[in-house]
Amino acid sequence: MLSLLSCAGRQNPRAVSGRSLRYRAPSIACARWGGHRSLGQPLTTCMWHQNPLLSTSISMLNGFRLAHFLDGNFDLEPIEIAFIKHEIEDRTAAISGLRLELQRLESERENYSKLLAPLRRNAIPPELLGQIFKFTLSTSDTTQEKQVNVLCLVCRRWRDVALATPSLWASVDLGSIRAPVPGLNFERIKTWLARSGIVPKSLKFAGYHDSTNRCPIPTHELVELLVDGGPFGNLSLECGDGACLTDLFDQTYSARTMNTTSLSTHSLNLVFEEYLSQSFTSIWTILRRFPALRRLSLDFPWYSSWIIPEDLPLANLRSLALAVDWPLRLLLRLFRRSPNLETLVIDYKQLARDPNEVLPTDDEQVLLPNLRTLELRHMVSGSADTRILHTLRAPSLQSLEIRYGPDGDYLDEMNDVEVSDLNSNIISLTQGPHRVTDLQHLVIQALPISSSESLRPTLSALPTLSHLTFDSFEADSTLFENADYLGESKLMPSLKILKILNVPEVGEFNYKDVLNFLMERREAATEEAPDSVEEAELTIACESKYEGMKLTKDKHFVGQLAKEGVKVNITLV
């Protein structure tokens, strides 16, 4: 070792008396080692490649001196600098190569992992996979037939699972049928439905009359489908003339002695655009064909003479949706035929009520003991539509929705008398025998009022209210600005979730009043009277991004409420 080092370079005189031994990098020329270097060849290249002994000494120097240099502060010789740079470049190249290799290995690992996915390994039982398919179809806007076809094209196993899941094949939407009748392939439709086995099926179509008023419905083919392709649990039928559907069901009913379609159908949706006066009575004939109905939806145009027969088999109804322009007394007559309703939706189609209509009195009340959800849609301002609340007795009611509109349409602002009538009609639900005692959800949409304070009587009469939603609210925010927080007058003491949606950017409503309302409720809470608010959602309609930035600059409110346990979400739309 010593002889090799003595040949490689000169010993540092300071090493004799110094505490540490330091070696200088070899400075001997190539000629002393018997090598030959061209005129332009670097000395370092000559040393490393033409002199193996010197290369070995440099390697030893690398090991000895690298640790020595790291422990002290020493100057480097040029050859040492060149050597270190070479080593850095060498390791940088090695690192780059290793990174590429790592990326390649990770990519290969991911590809191999995909091959071991549960679907690839058949680890998901076919029954469970079929239920996943069914759930996926229910959350999409695409027709079920198209989605099922896509599933069957993924792979053979998915197709086998889909074919073994009857509920995937239980729905058919024939779309729009216009006269003359298009070439519907009913044999393929029957084959499709046959795969659903005994699962109750769903059929939907819409027939539109042409200028000759010819019925577009292929009655003969549909009768065969209803008789042989059943059982049908859900029928959604739309036609311009009610007489067409009456003829369809008359033939279906007489096609066999035991009408399984009528007995199996639990949900019926009928939509008529227009009909002749003499065909109106046949509508009730259709309803008599379905004694087992649980869900009924009717969308009828205006008609001057409405008579509801006494013998309608509606006692099994659990859900009723009406889009009609009927007198309120006629509606009550229909409700009396449906005493077991749990969900009731009345769509007034934004039509003004006849000013000469005789409104029902409190003596004409109807008891619906199981009603839990009541929704009034598309009302016009100042209408007596909410008067029906005065005559409904619903002790189990939990959700009430009052919707004016539709959204975006101009509505005349309600005057004080009209607002007072609205409050009185809602409050009447909580008064008298069979009153509401546990209303939890209240939705008010597009209410054309100027001051939110005018709703205080209604909210004060609903102490059990836990969910409040104001949608398309154009009134001011005085209700929240002047809210009570303490004592028996505390506004909405059971409130948990507050939603104020689609508030216009330019208007009298100040969303900061809502944040202050939430904060002051929390600060005023005590152990005896805790604050129950858990979540608040505000959506603000902004026309410009700059204005939206100004609206959300007070983020400290949101953060402070979050610390207090109130989740606040402000969204600009």
XYZ file of C-alpha atoms in Angstrom:
573
model
C 0.000 0.000 0.000
C 2.759 2.459 1.007
C 4.881 1.662 -2.028
C 1.925 2.202 -4.298
C 1.141 5.547 -2.724
C 4.774 6.663 -2.910
C 4.745 5.983 -6.616
C 1.428 7.707 -7.085
C 2.457 11.007 -5.558
C 4.523 12.884 -3.085
C 3.974 12.648 0.628
C 2.822 15.812 2.301
C 5.522 17.026 4.725
C 2.827 18.257 7.084
C 1.743 14.688 7.615
C 4.803 14.062 9.787
C 3.826 16.419 12.534
C 0.101 16.832 11.816
C -2.608 14.897 13.612
C -4.154 13.719 10.379
C -2.618 12.436 7.212
C -3.561 14.229 4.022
C -2.613 12.998 0.567
C -2.406 15.166 -2.453
C -3.923 13.904 -5.636
C -1.358 12.264 -7.915
C 0.347 14.816 -10.122
C 2.782 12.580 -11.936
C 2.616 12.615 -15.704
C 1.551 9.681 -17.786
C 5.055 9.259 -19.095
C 6.290 8.223 -15.655
C 3.881 5.285 -15.806
C 4.848 4.371 -19.278
C 1.772 5.834 -20.867
C 1.496 8.135 -23.845
C -0.947 11.044 -24.034
C -1.847 12.908 -27.172
C -1.604 16.651 -27.307
C -5.287 17.376 -26.751
C -6.091 14.456 -24.470
C -7.171 15.419 -20.900
C -4.877 14.386 -18.162
C -7.693 12.819 -16.156
C -8.725 10.622 -19.072
C -5.172 9.507 -19.456
C -4.912 8.660 -15.784
C -8.178 6.704 -15.516
C -8.096 4.807 -18.766
C -4.423 4.311 -19.633
C -3.020 3.651 -16.167
C -4.835 0.901 -14.265
C -2.557 1.299 -11.256
C -3.380 4.995 -11.059
C -7.087 4.168 -11.453
C -6.801 1.819 -8.510
C -5.041 4.482 -6.453
C -7.742 6.994 -7.327
C -10.378 4.519 -6.191
C -8.519 4.130 -2.928
C -8.198 7.886 -2.687
C -11.928 8.102 -3.265
C -12.592 5.866 -0.304
C -9.977 7.364 2.044
C -10.243 11.028 1.248
C -14.000 11.345 0.672
C -14.697 10.685 4.327
C -11.785 12.959 5.247
C -13.095 15.813 3.089
C -16.592 15.502 4.520
C -15.216 15.832 8.062
C -13.066 18.888 7.386
C -12.743 22.054 5.340
C -9.942 21.520 2.782
C -9.114 22.893 -0.621
C -9.445 20.534 -3.562
C -6.889 20.039 -6.264
C -8.110 20.415 -9.873
C -7.821 16.702 -10.489
C -9.857 16.034 -7.361
C -12.537 18.431 -8.537
C -12.670 16.717 -11.927
C -12.888 13.330 -10.281
C -15.734 14.380 -7.959
C -17.667 15.929 -10.849
C -17.263 12.721 -12.766
C -18.607 10.725 -9.854
C -21.582 13.101 -9.477
C -22.434 12.764 -13.166
C -22.060 9.013 -12.946
C -24.451 8.766 -10.014
C -26.895 11.258 -11.571
C -27.072 9.081 -14.647
C -27.550 6.026 -12.448
C -30.359 7.742 -10.525
C -32.117 8.710 -13.784
C -31.880 5.165 -14.975
C -33.236 3.845 -11.705
C -36.120 6.310 -11.858
C -37.049 5.145 -15.328
C -36.803 1.574 -14.156
C -38.959 2.408 -11.119
C -41.602 3.993 -13.332
C -41.594 0.964 -15.590
C -41.931 -1.407 -12.644
C -44.737 0.649 -11.081
C -46.600 0.685 -14.396
C -46.216 -3.063 -14.745
C -47.313 -3.560 -11.139
C -50.440 -1.459 -11.758
C -51.286 -3.449 -14.872
C -50.850 -6.725 -13.013
C -52.969 -5.395 -10.128
C -55.781 -4.622 -12.549
C -55.757 -8.233 -13.608
C -56.429 -9.185 -9.973
C -59.417 -6.819 -9.625
C -62.498 -8.465 -8.074
C -64.352 -8.320 -11.388
C -61.448 -10.080 -13.163
C -61.144 -12.764 -10.507
C -64.899 -13.333 -10.384
C -64.637 -12.453 -6.709
C -67.953 -10.558 -6.793
C -70.881 -12.980 -6.719
C -73.162 -12.651 -9.765
C -76.115 -11.747 -7.542
C -74.202 -8.840 -5.983
C -72.884 -7.673 -9.353
C -76.428 -7.715 -10.680
C -77.565 -5.513 -7.797
C -74.704 -3.116 -8.571
C -75.907 -2.951 -12.171
C -79.444 -2.244 -11.000
C -78.311 0.552 -8.679
C -76.189 2.109 -11.433
C -79.119 2.192 -13.838
C -81.338 3.944 -11.315
C -78.920 6.892 -10.992
C -78.615 7.713 -14.704
C -80.756 9.870 -16.972
C -80.217 7.584 -19.961
C -83.011 5.152 -20.750
C -82.636 1.824 -19.033
C -82.703 -0.091 -22.314
C -79.618 1.736 -23.615
C -77.738 1.239 -20.370
C -78.468 -2.481 -20.288
C -77.228 -2.841 -23.865
C -73.984 -1.091 -22.908
C -73.481 -3.428 -19.940
C -73.917 -6.455 -22.174
C -71.192 -5.208 -24.533
C -68.481 -4.888 -21.856
C -67.560 -8.567 -21.628
C -69.113 -12.013 -21.732
C -69.344 -12.332 -17.952
C -71.148 -9.009 -17.597
C -73.569 -10.070 -20.294
C -74.218 -13.361 -18.511
C -74.773 -11.542 -15.213
C -77.111 -9.036 -16.868
C -79.130 -11.826 -18.472
C -79.389 -13.526 -15.085
C -80.706 -10.341 -13.400
C -84.440 -10.187 -14.227
C -85.024 -6.668 -12.902
C -82.715 -5.195 -15.575
C -85.125 -6.309 -18.291
C -88.358 -5.277 -16.603
C -88.637 -1.774 -18.085
C -89.550 -0.659 -21.603
C -89.999 2.910 -22.826
C -91.592 3.028 -26.270
C -90.950 6.753 -26.485
C -93.146 9.042 -28.555
C -95.677 7.364 -30.819
C -97.071 9.508 -33.590
C -99.686 8.693 -36.218
C -99.242 7.007 -38.571
C -97.993 4.265 -36.267
C -94.238 3.701 -36.679
C -92.828 0.245 -37.125
C -92.381 -0.842 -33.510
C -90.936 -4.345 -33.261
C -93.211 -5.861 -30.633
C -91.580 -9.283 -30.962
C -88.282 -7.831 -29.773
C -90.115 -5.994 -26.997
C -91.704 -9.262 -25.857
C -88.317 -11.010 -25.954
C -86.812 -8.221 -23.874
C -89.557 -8.376 -21.247
C -89.514 -12.185 -21.171
C -86.018 -12.050 -19.654
C -87.493 -10.395 -16.551
C -89.461 -13.526 -15.659
C -92.142 -12.901 -13.055
C -90.705 -9.551 -11.924
C -93.357 -6.782 -12.199
C -92.653 -4.820 -15.353
C -92.800 -1.165 -16.351
C -94.214 0.177 -19.619
C -94.116 3.785 -20.769
C -95.183 5.522 -23.964
C -96.585 8.828 -25.210
C -99.030 8.979 -28.108
C -99.490 12.164 -30.120
C -102.397 12.711 -32.494
C -101.873 14.064 -35.995
C -103.969 16.647 -37.814
C -106.581 14.010 -38.650
C -106.968 13.225 -34.928
C -106.253 9.588 -35.641
C -105.255 7.606 -32.566
C -101.522 6.843 -32.753
C -101.628 3.927 -30.329
C -101.193 0.450 -31.877
C -104.033 -0.928 -29.788
C -103.942 -4.543 -30.991
C -100.208 -5.001 -30.409
C -100.309 -3.258 -27.042
C -103.217 -5.416 -25.894
C -101.195 -8.540 -26.683
C -98.203 -7.081 -24.872
C -100.225 -6.202 -21.770
C -101.907 -9.605 -21.694
C -98.965 -11.875 -22.566
C -95.966 -9.818 -21.463
C -97.032 -9.142 -17.888
C -97.311 -8.808 -15.041
C -96.991 -5.023 -15.298
C -96.484 -3.240 -12.017
C -95.993 0.261 -13.439
C -97.783 1.871 -16.381
C -97.050 5.419 -17.570
C -99.291 6.320 -20.491
C -99.681 9.654 -22.238
C -102.106 10.405 -25.032
C -103.894 13.338 -26.558
C -107.341 11.809 -26.190
C -108.471 9.836 -23.175
C -110.763 7.724 -25.364
C -107.726 6.031 -26.956
C -106.486 4.702 -23.623
C -110.002 3.765 -22.582
C -110.332 1.590 -25.680
C -106.922 0.046 -24.981
C -107.836 -1.005 -21.442
C -111.323 -2.150 -22.445
C -109.798 -4.590 -24.912
C -107.140 -5.643 -22.428
C -109.752 -6.315 -19.789
C -111.853 -8.459 -22.128
C -108.877 -10.308 -23.611
C -108.867 -12.862 -20.811
C -111.151 -13.830 -17.998
C -108.555 -13.298 -15.284
C -107.062 -9.881 -15.897
C -103.618 -10.223 -14.301
C -102.510 -6.829 -15.632
C -105.218 -5.033 -13.701
C -104.527 -6.976 -10.524
C -100.727 -6.615 -10.682
C -100.499 -2.916 -11.560
C -99.580 -0.912 -8.470
C -98.482 2.344 -10.141
C -100.379 4.211 -12.854
C -99.508 7.514 -14.522
C -102.068 8.974 -16.947
C -101.439 12.140 -18.950
C -104.109 13.551 -21.264
C -103.467 16.613 -23.372
C -107.042 17.004 -24.516
C -110.186 14.975 -24.845
C -113.792 15.261 -25.897
C -116.353 15.944 -23.225
C -118.149 12.680 -23.889
C -114.971 10.694 -23.260
C -114.247 12.203 -19.867
C -116.411 9.750 -17.942
C -114.395 6.905 -19.447
C -111.365 8.061 -17.431
C -112.985 6.768 -14.275
C -113.653 3.525 -16.118
C -109.891 3.142 -16.516
C -109.313 3.616 -12.796
C -111.902 0.971 -11.989
C -109.747 -1.508 -13.912
C -106.959 -1.205 -11.322
C -108.216 -2.024 -7.833
C -104.690 -2.689 -6.472
C -103.259 0.768 -7.218
C -100.861 2.184 -4.624
C -99.453 5.092 -6.644
C -101.558 7.221 -8.976
C -100.530 10.253 -11.022
C -103.070 12.192 -13.109
C -102.312 15.103 -15.443
C -105.521 16.406 -17.009
C -106.390 19.582 -18.920
C -109.093 21.979 -17.872
C -112.663 20.750 -18.035
C -115.810 22.550 -16.998
C -117.889 19.711 -15.570
C -116.109 17.409 -13.152
C -117.938 14.592 -11.452
C -116.076 12.039 -9.366
C -117.986 8.795 -8.909
C -118.454 7.319 -5.474
C -117.190 3.831 -6.302
C -113.579 4.548 -7.293
C -111.307 1.817 -5.820
C -108.711 4.145 -4.294
C -108.608 2.863 -0.728
C -105.199 1.227 -1.332
C -103.564 4.416 -2.602
C -100.411 5.458 -0.749
C -99.223 8.154 -3.161
C -101.328 10.559 -5.232
C -100.039 13.249 -7.616
C -102.511 15.546 -9.350
C -101.749 18.110 -12.055
C -105.246 19.475 -12.564
C -107.232 22.679 -12.505
C -110.040 21.419 -10.316
C -112.174 23.217 -7.780
C -110.925 22.612 -4.260
C -114.162 20.908 -3.288
C -113.653 18.361 -6.055
C -110.141 17.664 -4.805
C -111.471 17.026 -1.319
C -114.000 14.600 -2.757
C -111.173 12.618 -4.348
C -109.179 12.676 -1.109
C -112.114 11.156 0.743
C -111.835 8.173 -1.625
C -108.153 7.848 -0.626
C -108.045 7.746 3.187
C -104.684 5.914 3.394
C -102.563 8.436 1.510
C -98.994 8.940 2.728
C -97.783 11.304 -0.022
C -99.890 13.963 -1.745
C -98.716 16.296 -4.524
C -101.011 18.933 -6.026
C -99.751 20.764 -9.112
C -101.908 23.805 -9.853
C -100.140 24.371 -13.216
C -99.754 28.078 -12.449
C -103.383 28.671 -13.411
C -105.475 31.341 -11.758
C -108.414 30.028 -9.791
C -111.924 30.961 -10.879
C -112.865 34.034 -8.814
C -116.442 32.732 -8.600
C -115.383 29.405 -7.101
C -117.090 28.554 -3.847
C -114.292 27.652 -1.453
C -114.743 24.802 1.016
C -115.564 25.581 4.611
C -114.066 24.137 7.777
C -117.074 21.833 8.009
C -115.876 20.005 4.875
C -112.611 18.817 6.401
C -111.013 15.561 5.224
C -108.987 13.369 7.581
C -105.833 11.770 6.147
C -104.335 10.083 9.222
C -101.291 8.595 7.443
C -100.281 11.595 5.333
C -96.594 12.433 5.886
C -95.641 14.496 2.831
C -97.706 17.287 1.266
C -96.523 19.400 -1.667
C -98.305 22.267 -3.434
C -96.660 23.189 -6.746
C -96.812 25.938 -9.359
C -99.110 28.315 -7.557
C -99.713 31.906 -8.583
C -99.425 34.818 -6.204
C -102.613 35.843 -4.484
C -104.366 32.585 -5.319
C -106.553 30.736 -2.834
C -104.725 27.481 -3.593
C -103.358 27.174 -0.061
C -106.901 27.361 1.278
C -106.973 23.588 0.957
C -104.713 23.406 4.030
C -107.643 24.657 6.088
C -109.669 21.574 5.197
C -106.999 18.871 5.474
C -106.496 17.089 8.793
C -103.109 15.379 8.713
C -101.867 14.593 12.245
C -98.865 12.606 10.929
C -97.618 15.301 8.536
C -93.828 15.714 8.652
C -92.968 17.523 5.404
C -94.710 20.504 3.786
C -93.603 22.129 0.520
C -95.131 25.378 -0.747
C -93.854 26.123 -4.247
C -94.817 29.117 -6.353
C -93.478 29.663 -9.797
C -92.049 28.129 -11.880
C -88.632 29.602 -11.205
C -87.646 32.583 -13.264
C -91.200 33.677 -14.071
C -92.365 37.031 -12.833
C -94.979 36.866 -10.097
C -96.929 39.792 -8.734
C -95.911 40.648 -5.211
C -98.400 39.488 -2.611
C -100.105 42.173 -0.568
C -100.479 42.108 3.209
C -103.887 40.420 3.110
C -102.642 37.649 0.826
C -99.573 37.050 2.993
C -101.789 36.951 6.071
C -104.033 34.362 4.393
C -100.989 32.239 3.549
C -99.803 32.302 7.156
C -103.288 31.519 8.405
C -103.670 28.557 6.047
C -100.357 27.007 7.100
C -100.948 27.644 10.800
C -104.394 26.023 10.546
C -102.632 22.663 10.194
C -101.459 23.010 13.794
C -104.859 23.904 15.214
C -108.043 22.074 16.084
C -108.632 18.324 16.276
C -106.223 15.986 14.450
C -103.693 18.811 14.225
C -100.088 18.505 13.090
C -97.720 18.046 16.024
C -94.413 16.993 14.452
C -93.813 18.960 11.246
C -90.058 18.763 10.609
C -89.471 19.855 7.005
C -90.706 23.095 5.432
C -89.837 24.217 1.893
C -90.976 27.574 0.518
C -90.041 28.327 -3.087
C -90.338 31.518 -5.162
C -92.663 33.160 -2.666
C -93.382 36.674 -4.050
C -93.069 38.744 -0.872
C -90.891 41.748 -0.049
C -90.153 41.074 3.625
C -89.148 37.753 5.119
C -90.349 39.089 8.461
C -93.919 38.426 7.288
C -93.247 34.675 7.647
C -92.559 34.954 11.366
C -96.116 33.880 12.384
C -95.768 30.643 10.421
C -92.298 29.795 11.747
C -93.299 30.654 15.299
C -96.186 28.184 15.048
C -93.841 25.320 14.072
C -91.558 24.682 17.079
C -90.695 21.161 15.900
C -89.274 22.400 12.579
C -85.794 20.918 12.037
C -85.233 21.534 8.296
C -86.066 24.881 6.667
C -85.484 25.644 2.978
C -86.054 28.960 1.213
C -85.574 28.527 -2.543
C -85.422 31.392 -5.078
C -85.957 33.781 -2.202
C -86.188 37.419 -3.312
C -87.394 38.947 -0.040
C -85.161 40.810 2.386
C -83.348 39.227 5.340
C -85.151 40.999 8.190
C -86.413 37.679 9.544
C -82.840 36.736 10.456
C -81.800 40.246 11.375
C -84.484 40.548 14.067
C -84.617 36.939 15.218
C -85.261 35.956 18.842
C -82.709 33.703 20.503
C -83.870 33.279 24.090
C -86.876 32.110 26.061
C -90.166 30.817 24.809
C -90.111 33.222 21.848
C -86.969 31.636 20.388
C -87.482 31.249 16.656
C -87.247 27.667 15.394
C -85.814 26.132 18.584
C -85.398 22.691 16.967
C -83.748 23.898 13.752
C -80.911 21.648 12.549
C -80.469 22.388 8.850
C -81.067 25.746 7.152
C -80.938 26.103 3.360
C -81.346 29.380 1.496
C -80.958 28.656 -2.197
C -80.658 30.763 -5.345
C -80.592 34.137 -3.614
C -80.183 36.886 -6.249
C -76.926 38.810 -6.076
C -78.711 42.133 -6.447
C -81.524 42.392 -3.949
C -82.527 43.168 -0.399
C -81.405 39.861 1.062
C -78.112 40.065 2.960
C -76.563 36.675 3.542
C -74.441 38.132 6.378
C -77.613 38.451 8.435
C -77.962 34.678 8.221
C -74.382 34.168 9.420
C -74.975 36.567 12.305
C -78.208 34.745 13.089
C -76.357 31.433 13.325
C -73.537 32.899 15.408
C -75.830 34.649 17.875
C -77.928 31.504 18.288
C -74.789 29.589 19.183
C -73.581 32.258 21.612
C -76.970 32.451 23.334
C -77.203 28.678 23.817
C -77.272 27.215 27.330
C -77.351 23.722 28.766
C -81.085 24.060 29.331
C -81.677 25.508 25.842
C -78.900 24.285 23.516
C -78.599 25.368 19.915
C -79.392 22.469 17.590
C -78.225 23.970 14.274
C -75.752 21.649 12.553
C -75.573 22.804 8.956
C -76.355 25.834 6.790
C -76.237 26.072 3.015
C -76.439 29.282 0.996
C -76.323 29.531 -2.792
C -76.038 32.990 -4.318
C -76.740 33.736 -7.968
C -73.847 35.921 -9.146
C -73.623 37.520 -12.565
C -69.950 38.478 -12.292
C -66.928 36.827 -10.737
C -65.828 40.122 -9.180
C -69.090 40.559 -7.326
C -68.886 36.949 -6.216
C -65.474 37.561 -4.674
C -66.923 40.439 -2.670
C -69.741 38.263 -1.415
C -67.410 35.657 0.063
C -64.771 37.922 1.578
C -66.059 37.394 5.131
C -64.689 33.878 5.449
C -63.971 34.375 9.128
C -67.690 33.897 9.800
C -67.591 30.460 8.209
C -64.436 29.462 10.063
C -65.745 30.697 13.386
C -69.038 28.842 12.936
C -67.130 25.693 12.017
C -65.265 25.917 15.327
C -68.645 26.165 17.035
C -69.830 22.981 15.319
C -71.922 24.554 12.534
C -71.024 23.501 9.000
C -71.610 26.415 6.599
C -71.368 26.110 2.830
C -71.643 29.221 0.628
C -71.805 28.524 -3.102
C -71.861 30.995 -5.983
C -73.971 29.863 -8.923
